[in-house]
Amino acid sequence: MSPSSRCELCHAASITTRYYEDDECWIADCLICRVPMVVWRVHHPSPPQDVRALLVDSLAPVADQFFEGRGWYYDDHMRKIPDHYHGHARVR
């Protein structure tokens, strides 16, 4: 799916702390939740399982450091932007 001109995640503006980015994804603090989130660069709601695993793997070191060793889980319930895949690291 091609980028959407109205999608905040497609624009990938560096508004909050940006931790990581590559050709597949970017990781930054969620503007609303203030926790690290990983965003797939493809404007689509459902990545293949291998891509999803790659995104979680990319988020893991950032979340581990952010939560200072406390447990966290991956939350990919896309509440505000349901048509562009992203997931949040949330503390347990």
PDB file of N, CA and C in Angstrom:
ATOM      1  N   MET A   1       0.842  -1.170   0.000  1.00  0.00           N
ATOM      2  CA  MET A   1       0.000   0.000   0.000  1.00  0.00           C
ATOM      3  C   MET A   1       0.888   1.234   0.000  1.00  0.00           C
ATOM      4  N   SER A   2       0.541   2.226  -0.763  1.00  0.00           N
ATOM      5  CA  SER A   2       1.363   3.432  -0.830  1.00  0.00           C
ATOM      6  C   SER A   2       1.088   4.346   0.365  1.00  0.00           C
ATOM      7  N   PRO A   3       2.033   5.224   0.678  1.00  0.00           N
ATOM      8  CA  PRO A   3       1.839   6.138   1.805  1.00  0.00           C
ATOM      9  C   PRO A   3       0.590   6.995   1.625  1.00  0.00           C
ATOM     10  N   SER A   4      -0.032   7.286   2.736  1.00  0.00           N
ATOM     11  CA  SER A   4      -1.217   8.131   2.722  1.00  0.00           C
ATOM     12  C   SER A   4      -0.804   9.557   3.066  1.00  0.00           C
ATOM     13  N   SER A   5      -1.279  10.506   2.311  1.00  0.00           N
ATOM     14  CA  SER A   5      -0.917  11.909   2.557  1.00  0.00           C
ATOM     15  C   SER A   5      -1.515  12.431   3.860  1.00  0.00           C
ATOM     16  N   ARG A   6      -2.540  11.762   4.386  1.00  0.00           N
ATOM     17  CA  ARG A   6      -3.188  12.218   5.626  1.00  0.00           C
ATOM     18  C   ARG A   6      -2.753  11.425   6.856  1.00  0.00           C
ATOM     19  N   CYS A   7      -1.918  10.425   6.686  1.00  0.00           N
ATOM     20  CA  CYS A   7      -1.534   9.550   7.793  1.00  0.00           C
ATOM     21  C   CYS A   7      -0.346  10.130   8.565  1.00  0.00           C
ATOM     22  N   GLU A   8      -0.547  10.349   9.865  1.00  0.00           N
ATOM     23  CA  GLU A   8       0.535  10.862  10.720  1.00  0.00           C
ATOM     24  C   GLU A   8       1.731   9.928  10.732  1.00  0.00           C
ATOM     25  N   LEU A   9       1.483   8.629  10.722  1.00  0.00           N
ATOM     26  CA  LEU A   9       2.579   7.675  10.800  1.00  0.00           C
ATOM     27  C   LEU A   9       3.364   7.597   9.494  1.00  0.00           C
ATOM     28  N   CYS A  10       2.711   7.817   8.372  1.00  0.00           N
ATOM     29  CA  CYS A  10       3.426   7.864   7.090  1.00  0.00           C
ATOM     30  C   CYS A  10       4.353   9.081   7.038  1.00  0.00           C
ATOM     31  N   HIS A  11       3.925  10.183   7.633  1.00  0.00           N
ATOM     32  CA  HIS A  11       4.748  11.395   7.642  1.00  0.00           C
ATOM     33  C   HIS A  11       5.991  11.222   8.499  1.00  0.00           C
ATOM     34  N   ALA A  12       5.899  10.411   9.536  1.00  0.00           N
ATOM     35  CA  ALA A  12       7.035  10.074  10.409  1.00  0.00           C
ATOM     36  C   ALA A  12       7.767  11.304  10.920  1.00  0.00           C
ATOM     37  N   ALA A  13       7.016  12.323  11.277  1.00  0.00           N
ATOM     38  CA  ALA A  13       7.630  13.540  11.813  1.00  0.00           C
ATOM     39  C   ALA A  13       8.301  13.243  13.157  1.00  0.00           C
ATOM     40  N   SER A  14       9.468  13.792  13.343  1.00  0.00           N
ATOM     41  CA  SER A  14      10.205  13.593  14.603  1.00  0.00           C
ATOM     42  C   SER A  14       9.714  14.608  15.635  1.00  0.00           C
ATOM     43  N   ILE A  15       8.610  14.277  16.272  1.00  0.00           N
ATOM     44  CA  ILE A  15       8.008  15.159  17.266  1.00  0.00           C
ATOM     45  C   ILE A  15       8.474  14.787  18.664  1.00  0.00           C
ATOM     46  N   THR A  16       8.615  13.493  18.913  1.00  0.00           N
ATOM     47  CA  THR A  16       9.049  12.997  20.222  1.00  0.00           C
ATOM     48  C   THR A  16      10.422  12.347  20.066  1.00  0.00           C
ATOM     49  N   THR A  17      10.934  11.808  21.151  1.00  0.00           N
ATOM     50  CA  THR A  17      12.241  11.148  21.103  1.00  0.00           C
ATOM     51  C   THR A  17      12.240  10.039  20.066  1.00  0.00           C
ATOM     52  N   ARG A  18      13.175  10.104  19.158  1.00  0.00           N
ATOM     53  CA  ARG A  18      13.332   9.086  18.116  1.00  0.00           C
ATOM     54  C   ARG A  18      14.481   8.186  18.547  1.00  0.00           C
ATOM     55  N   TYR A  19      14.202   6.904  18.701  1.00  0.00           N
ATOM     56  CA  TYR A  19      15.202   5.954  19.177  1.00  0.00           C
ATOM     57  C   TYR A  19      15.917   5.213  18.057  1.00  0.00           C
ATOM     58  N   TYR A  20      15.202   4.955  16.964  1.00  0.00           N
ATOM     59  CA  TYR A  20      15.747   4.061  15.942  1.00  0.00           C
ATOM     60  C   TYR A  20      14.955   4.254  14.659  1.00  0.00           C
ATOM     61  N   GLU A  21      15.632   4.037  13.527  1.00  0.00           N
ATOM     62  CA  GLU A  21      14.925   3.961  12.249  1.00  0.00           C
ATOM     63  C   GLU A  21      15.784   3.244  11.225  1.00  0.00           C
ATOM     64  N   ASP A  22      15.109   2.537  10.335  1.00  0.00           N
ATOM     65  CA  ASP A  22      15.751   1.887   9.202  1.00  0.00           C
ATOM     66  C   ASP A  22      14.728   1.839   8.069  1.00  0.00           C
ATOM     67  N   ASP A  23      14.997   1.041   7.057  1.00  0.00           N
ATOM     68  CA  ASP A  23      14.094   0.979   5.897  1.00  0.00           C
ATOM     69  C   ASP A  23      12.771   0.299   6.209  1.00  0.00           C
ATOM     70  N   GLU A  24      12.726  -0.483   7.298  1.00  0.00           N
ATOM     71  CA  GLU A  24      11.528  -1.258   7.642  1.00  0.00           C
ATOM     72  C   GLU A  24      10.621  -0.544   8.643  1.00  0.00           C
ATOM     73  N   CYS A  25      11.222   0.203   9.589  1.00  0.00           N
ATOM     74  CA  CYS A  25      10.433   0.777  10.669  1.00  0.00           C
ATOM     75  C   CYS A  25      11.126   1.981  11.294  1.00  0.00           C
ATOM     76  N   TRP A  26      10.398   2.635  12.173  1.00  0.00           N
ATOM     77  CA  TRP A  26      10.989   3.644  13.049  1.00  0.00           C
ATOM     78  C   TRP A  26      10.400   3.472  14.439  1.00  0.00           C
ATOM     79  N   ILE A  27      11.172   3.880  15.456  1.00  0.00           N
ATOM     80  CA  ILE A  27      10.750   3.736  16.846  1.00  0.00           C
ATOM     81  C   ILE A  27      10.908   5.087  17.534  1.00  0.00           C
ATOM     82  N   ALA A  28       9.834   5.515  18.176  1.00  0.00           N
ATOM     83  CA  ALA A  28       9.825   6.793  18.889  1.00  0.00           C
ATOM     84  C   ALA A  28       8.819   6.702  20.026  1.00  0.00           C
ATOM     85  N   ASP A  29       8.862   7.692  20.912  1.00  0.00           N
ATOM     86  CA  ASP A  29       7.832   7.766  21.946  1.00  0.00           C
ATOM     87  C   ASP A  29       6.510   8.136  21.296  1.00  0.00           C
ATOM     88  N   CYS A  30       5.462   7.430  21.667  1.00  0.00           N
ATOM     89  CA  CYS A  30       4.121   7.739  21.194  1.00  0.00           C
ATOM     90  C   CYS A  30       3.740   9.117  21.726  1.00  0.00           C
ATOM     91  N   LEU A  31       3.220   9.946  20.877  1.00  0.00           N
ATOM     92  CA  LEU A  31       2.821  11.300  21.253  1.00  0.00           C
ATOM     93  C   LEU A  31       1.734  11.287  22.319  1.00  0.00           C
ATOM     94  N   ILE A  32       0.866  10.310  22.293  1.00  0.00           N
ATOM     95  CA  ILE A  32      -0.249  10.233  23.240  1.00  0.00           C
ATOM     96  C   ILE A  32       0.135   9.465  24.499  1.00  0.00           C
ATOM     97  N   CYS A  33       0.707   8.283  24.314  1.00  0.00           N
ATOM     98  CA  CYS A  33       0.991   7.382  25.442  1.00  0.00           C
ATOM     99  C   CYS A  33       2.312   7.657  26.147  1.00  0.00           C
ATOM    100  N   ARG A  34       3.246   8.262  25.433  1.00  0.00           N
ATOM    101  CA  ARG A  34       4.585   8.534  25.974  1.00  0.00           C
ATOM    102  C   ARG A  34       5.346   7.261  26.324  1.00  0.00           C
ATOM    103  N   VAL A  35       5.127   6.211  25.551  1.00  0.00           N
ATOM    104  CA  VAL A  35       5.902   4.979  25.651  1.00  0.00           C
ATOM    105  C   VAL A  35       6.460   4.681  24.262  1.00  0.00           C
ATOM    106  N   PRO A  36       7.523   3.891  24.169  1.00  0.00           N
ATOM    107  CA  PRO A  36       8.078   3.575  22.851  1.00  0.00           C
ATOM    108  C   PRO A  36       7.075   2.814  21.979  1.00  0.00           C
ATOM    109  N   MET A  37       7.043   3.199  20.723  1.00  0.00           N
ATOM    110  CA  MET A  37       6.218   2.479  19.751  1.00  0.00           C
ATOM    111  C   MET A  37       7.045   2.263  18.497  1.00  0.00           C
ATOM    112  N   VAL A  38       6.773   1.154  17.837  1.00  0.00           N
ATOM    113  CA  VAL A  38       7.408   0.835  16.569  1.00  0.00           C
ATOM    114  C   VAL A  38       6.364   1.013  15.473  1.00  0.00           C
ATOM    115  N   VAL A  39       6.787   1.617  14.375  1.00  0.00           N
ATOM    116  CA  VAL A  39       5.889   1.898  13.256  1.00  0.00           C
ATOM    117  C   VAL A  39       6.463   1.275  11.996  1.00  0.00           C
ATOM    118  N   TRP A  40       5.684   0.423  11.373  1.00  0.00           N
ATOM    119  CA  TRP A  40       6.056  -0.154  10.085  1.00  0.00           C
ATOM    120  C   TRP A  40       5.992   0.952   9.050  1.00  0.00           C
ATOM    121  N   ARG A  41       6.942   1.024   8.171  1.00  0.00           N
ATOM    122  CA  ARG A  41       6.971   2.098   7.175  1.00  0.00           C
ATOM    123  C   ARG A  41       5.947   1.915   6.055  1.00  0.00           C
ATOM    124  N   VAL A  42       5.317   0.780   6.002  1.00  0.00           N
ATOM    125  CA  VAL A  42       4.314   0.503   4.970  1.00  0.00           C
ATOM    126  C   VAL A  42       2.937   0.898   5.505  1.00  0.00           C
ATOM    127  N   HIS A  43       2.202   1.662   4.736  1.00  0.00           N
ATOM    128  CA  HIS A  43       0.850   2.061   5.150  1.00  0.00           C
ATOM    129  C   HIS A  43      -0.107   0.895   4.892  1.00  0.00           C
ATOM    130  N   HIS A  44      -0.206   0.039   5.896  1.00  0.00           N
ATOM    131  CA  HIS A  44      -1.059  -1.152   5.812  1.00  0.00           C
ATOM    132  C   HIS A  44      -1.310  -1.620   7.240  1.00  0.00           C
ATOM    133  N   PRO A  45      -2.483  -2.143   7.538  1.00  0.00           N
ATOM    134  CA  PRO A  45      -2.782  -2.530   8.917  1.00  0.00           C
ATOM    135  C   PRO A  45      -2.274  -3.906   9.356  1.00  0.00           C
ATOM    136  N   SER A  46      -1.842  -4.745   8.414  1.00  0.00           N
ATOM    137  CA  SER A  46      -1.510  -6.130   8.786  1.00  0.00           C
ATOM    138  C   SER A  46      -0.233  -6.610   8.108  1.00  0.00           C
ATOM    139  N   PRO A  47       0.902  -6.494   8.776  1.00  0.00           N
ATOM    140  CA  PRO A  47       2.127  -7.024   8.176  1.00  0.00           C
ATOM    141  C   PRO A  47       2.152  -8.547   8.261  1.00  0.00           C
ATOM    142  N   PRO A  48       2.926  -9.184   7.395  1.00  0.00           N
ATOM    143  CA  PRO A  48       3.105 -10.628   7.510  1.00  0.00           C
ATOM    144  C   PRO A  48       3.756 -10.962   8.860  1.00  0.00           C
ATOM    145  N   GLN A  49       3.608 -12.169   9.301  1.00  0.00           N
ATOM    146  CA  GLN A  49       4.110 -12.582  10.614  1.00  0.00           C
ATOM    147  C   GLN A  49       5.610 -12.363  10.767  1.00  0.00           C
ATOM    148  N   ASP A  50       6.387 -12.595   9.702  1.00  0.00           N
ATOM    149  CA  ASP A  50       7.840 -12.404   9.798  1.00  0.00           C
ATOM    150  C   ASP A  50       8.196 -10.932   9.986  1.00  0.00           C
ATOM    151  N   VAL A  51       7.454 -10.048   9.353  1.00  0.00           N
ATOM    152  CA  VAL A  51       7.684  -8.604   9.529  1.00  0.00           C
ATOM    153  C   VAL A  51       7.283  -8.190  10.939  1.00  0.00           C
ATOM    154  N   ARG A  52       6.167  -8.680  11.406  1.00  0.00           N
ATOM    155  CA  ARG A  52       5.715  -8.382  12.771  1.00  0.00           C
ATOM    156  C   ARG A  52       6.781  -8.801  13.796  1.00  0.00           C
ATOM    157  N   ALA A  53       7.362  -9.972  13.611  1.00  0.00           N
ATOM    158  CA  ALA A  53       8.416 -10.442  14.518  1.00  0.00           C
ATOM    159  C   ALA A  53       9.635  -9.525  14.451  1.00  0.00           C
ATOM    160  N   LEU A  54       9.998  -9.088  13.261  1.00  0.00           N
ATOM    161  CA  LEU A  54      11.117  -8.158  13.094  1.00  0.00           C
ATOM    162  C   LEU A  54      10.853  -6.841  13.828  1.00  0.00           C
ATOM    163  N   LEU A  55       9.620  -6.344  13.757  1.00  0.00           N
ATOM    164  CA  LEU A  55       9.268  -5.087  14.416  1.00  0.00           C
ATOM    165  C   LEU A  55       9.366  -5.218  15.933  1.00  0.00           C
ATOM    166  N   VAL A  56       8.861  -6.323  16.455  1.00  0.00           N
ATOM    167  CA  VAL A  56       8.951  -6.560  17.906  1.00  0.00           C
ATOM    168  C   VAL A  56      10.414  -6.689  18.322  1.00  0.00           C
ATOM    169  N   ASP A  57      11.212  -7.392  17.540  1.00  0.00           N
ATOM    170  CA  ASP A  57      12.636  -7.529  17.836  1.00  0.00           C
ATOM    171  C   ASP A  57      13.350  -6.181  17.818  1.00  0.00           C
ATOM    172  N   SER A  58      12.957  -5.304  16.922  1.00  0.00           N
ATOM    173  CA  SER A  58      13.554  -3.965  16.858  1.00  0.00           C
ATOM    174  C   SER A  58      13.168  -3.128  18.071  1.00  0.00           C
ATOM    175  N   LEU A  59      11.946  -3.289  18.535  1.00  0.00           N
ATOM    176  CA  LEU A  59      11.448  -2.530  19.677  1.00  0.00           C
ATOM    177  C   LEU A  59      12.040  -3.004  21.003  1.00  0.00           C
ATOM    178  N   ALA A  60      12.356  -4.274  21.106  1.00  0.00           N
ATOM    179  CA  ALA A  60      12.765  -4.880  22.381  1.00  0.00           C
ATOM    180  C   ALA A  60      13.910  -4.152  23.092  1.00  0.00           C
ATOM    181  N   PRO A  61      15.043  -3.861  22.442  1.00  0.00           N
ATOM    182  CA  PRO A  61      16.114  -3.207  23.191  1.00  0.00           C
ATOM    183  C   PRO A  61      15.746  -1.798  23.664  1.00  0.00           C
ATOM    184  N   VAL A  62      14.946  -1.117  22.875  1.00  0.00           N
ATOM    185  CA  VAL A  62      14.490   0.226  23.267  1.00  0.00           C
ATOM    186  C   VAL A  62      13.580   0.121  24.485  1.00  0.00           C
ATOM    187  N   ALA A  63      12.633  -0.809  24.449  1.00  0.00           N
ATOM    188  CA  ALA A  63      11.696  -0.980  25.569  1.00  0.00           C
ATOM    189  C   ALA A  63      12.429  -1.437  26.827  1.00  0.00           C
ATOM    190  N   ASP A  64      13.387  -2.347  26.680  1.00  0.00           N
ATOM    191  CA  ASP A  64      14.158  -2.816  27.841  1.00  0.00           C
ATOM    192  C   ASP A  64      14.855  -1.646  28.538  1.00  0.00           C
ATOM    193  N   GLN A  65      15.450  -0.784  27.748  1.00  0.00           N
ATOM    194  CA  GLN A  65      16.144   0.373  28.326  1.00  0.00           C
ATOM    195  C   GLN A  65      15.143   1.388  28.880  1.00  0.00           C
ATOM    196  N   PHE A  66      14.087   1.655  28.153  1.00  0.00           N
ATOM    197  CA  PHE A  66      13.092   2.643  28.569  1.00  0.00           C
ATOM    198  C   PHE A  66      12.462   2.270  29.912  1.00  0.00           C
ATOM    199  N   PHE A  67      12.114   0.990  30.063  1.00  0.00           N
ATOM    200  CA  PHE A  67      11.458   0.529  31.287  1.00  0.00           C
ATOM    201  C   PHE A  67      12.455   0.044  32.346  1.00  0.00           C
ATOM    202  N   GLU A  68      13.736   0.255  32.082  1.00  0.00           N
ATOM    203  CA  GLU A  68      14.808  -0.015  33.041  1.00  0.00           C
ATOM    204  C   GLU A  68      14.718  -1.416  33.655  1.00  0.00           C
ATOM    205  N   GLY A  69      14.532  -2.408  32.792  1.00  0.00           N
ATOM    206  CA  GLY A  69      14.525  -3.787  33.257  1.00  0.00           C
ATOM    207  C   GLY A  69      13.198  -4.296  33.789  1.00  0.00           C
ATOM    208  N   ARG A  70      12.220  -3.409  33.959  1.00  0.00           N
ATOM    209  CA  ARG A  70      10.893  -3.888  34.365  1.00  0.00           C
ATOM    210  C   ARG A  70      10.279  -4.623  33.177  1.00  0.00           C
ATOM    211  N   GLY A  71       9.424  -5.556  33.458  1.00  0.00           N
ATOM    212  CA  GLY A  71       8.783  -6.303  32.385  1.00  0.00           C
ATOM    213  C   GLY A  71       7.881  -5.423  31.534  1.00  0.00           C
ATOM    214  N   TRP A  72       7.773  -5.755  30.276  1.00  0.00           N
ATOM    215  CA  TRP A  72       6.891  -5.037  29.364  1.00  0.00           C
ATOM    216  C   TRP A  72       6.274  -6.052  28.400  1.00  0.00           C
ATOM    217  N   TYR A  73       5.239  -5.605  27.724  1.00  0.00           N
ATOM    218  CA  TYR A  73       4.602  -6.452  26.717  1.00  0.00           C
ATOM    219  C   TYR A  73       4.338  -5.628  25.466  1.00  0.00           C
ATOM    220  N   TYR A  74       4.132  -6.324  24.373  1.00  0.00           N
ATOM    221  CA  TYR A  74       3.891  -5.688  23.084  1.00  0.00           C
ATOM    222  C   TYR A  74       2.388  -5.557  22.862  1.00  0.00           C
ATOM    223  N   ASP A  75       1.939  -4.347  22.629  1.00  0.00           N
ATOM    224  CA  ASP A  75       0.515  -4.055  22.421  1.00  0.00           C
ATOM    225  C   ASP A  75       0.341  -3.495  21.016  1.00  0.00           C
ATOM    226  N   ASP A  76      -0.243  -4.283  20.119  1.00  0.00           N
ATOM    227  CA  ASP A  76      -0.471  -3.776  18.760  1.00  0.00           C
ATOM    228  C   ASP A  76      -1.958  -3.573  18.462  1.00  0.00           C
ATOM    229  N   HIS A  77      -2.708  -3.276  19.503  1.00  0.00           N
ATOM    230  CA  HIS A  77      -4.106  -2.887  19.302  1.00  0.00           C
ATOM    231  C   HIS A  77      -4.084  -1.416  18.868  1.00  0.00           C
ATOM    232  N   MET A  78      -4.390  -1.169  17.620  1.00  0.00           N
ATOM    233  CA  MET A  78      -4.233   0.165  17.027  1.00  0.00           C
ATOM    234  C   MET A  78      -5.505   0.978  17.217  1.00  0.00           C
ATOM    235  N   ARG A  79      -5.546   1.719  18.276  1.00  0.00           N
ATOM    236  CA  ARG A  79      -6.749   2.443  18.670  1.00  0.00           C
ATOM    237  C   ARG A  79      -7.006   3.697  17.833  1.00  0.00           C
ATOM    238  N   LYS A  80      -6.064   4.597  17.786  1.00  0.00           N
ATOM    239  CA  LYS A  80      -6.267   5.907  17.142  1.00  0.00           C
ATOM    240  C   LYS A  80      -5.999   5.898  15.635  1.00  0.00           C
ATOM    241  N   ILE A  81      -5.063   5.060  15.211  1.00  0.00           N
ATOM    242  CA  ILE A  81      -4.703   4.993  13.790  1.00  0.00           C
ATOM    243  C   ILE A  81      -4.776   3.525  13.373  1.00  0.00           C
ATOM    244  N   PRO A  82      -5.974   3.037  13.066  1.00  0.00           N
ATOM    245  CA  PRO A  82      -6.162   1.604  12.819  1.00  0.00           C
ATOM    246  C   PRO A  82      -5.719   1.106  11.443  1.00  0.00           C
ATOM    247  N   ASP A  83      -5.363   2.008  10.529  1.00  0.00           N
ATOM    248  CA  ASP A  83      -5.032   1.559   9.179  1.00  0.00           C
ATOM    249  C   ASP A  83      -3.535   1.569   8.865  1.00  0.00           C
ATOM    250  N   HIS A  84      -2.696   1.876   9.860  1.00  0.00           N
ATOM    251  CA  HIS A  84      -1.241   1.860   9.667  1.00  0.00           C
ATOM    252  C   HIS A  84      -0.635   1.105  10.840  1.00  0.00           C
ATOM    253  N   TYR A  85      -0.020  -0.052  10.548  1.00  0.00           N
ATOM    254  CA  TYR A  85       0.452  -0.933  11.617  1.00  0.00           C
ATOM    255  C   TYR A  85       1.516  -0.274  12.489  1.00  0.00           C
ATOM    256  N   HIS A  86       1.292  -0.378  13.803  1.00  0.00           N
ATOM    257  CA  HIS A  86       2.239   0.080  14.810  1.00  0.00           C
ATOM    258  C   HIS A  86       1.939  -0.645  16.117  1.00  0.00           C
ATOM    259  N   GLY A  87       2.908  -0.674  16.992  1.00  0.00           N
ATOM    260  CA  GLY A  87       2.718  -1.325  18.279  1.00  0.00           C
ATOM    261  C   GLY A  87       3.472  -0.602  19.368  1.00  0.00           C
ATOM    262  N   HIS A  88       2.942  -0.684  20.568  1.00  0.00           N
ATOM    263  CA  HIS A  88       3.510  -0.004  21.738  1.00  0.00           C
ATOM    264  C   HIS A  88       4.130  -1.004  22.709  1.00  0.00           C
ATOM    265  N   ALA A  89       5.171  -0.559  23.377  1.00  0.00           N
ATOM    266  CA  ALA A  89       5.725  -1.305  24.502  1.00  0.00           C
ATOM    267  C   ALA A  89       5.026  -0.761  25.739  1.00  0.00           C
ATOM    268  N   ARG A  90       4.414  -1.648  26.517  1.00  0.00           N
ATOM    269  CA  ARG A  90       3.701  -1.220  27.718  1.00  0.00           C
ATOM    270  C   ARG A  90       4.252  -1.974  28.919  1.00  0.00           C
ATOM    271  N   VAL A  91       4.383  -1.267  30.027  1.00  0.00           N
ATOM    272  CA  VAL A  91       4.908  -1.875  31.244  1.00  0.00           C
ATOM    273  C   VAL A  91       3.898  -2.861  31.797  1.00  0.00           C
ATOM    274  N   ARG A  92       4.401  -3.952  32.360  1.00  0.00           N
ATOM    275  CA  ARG A  92       3.523  -4.963  32.967  1.00  0.00           C
ATOM    276  C   ARG A  92       3.005  -4.484  34.298  1.00  0.00           C
TER     277      ARG A  92
END
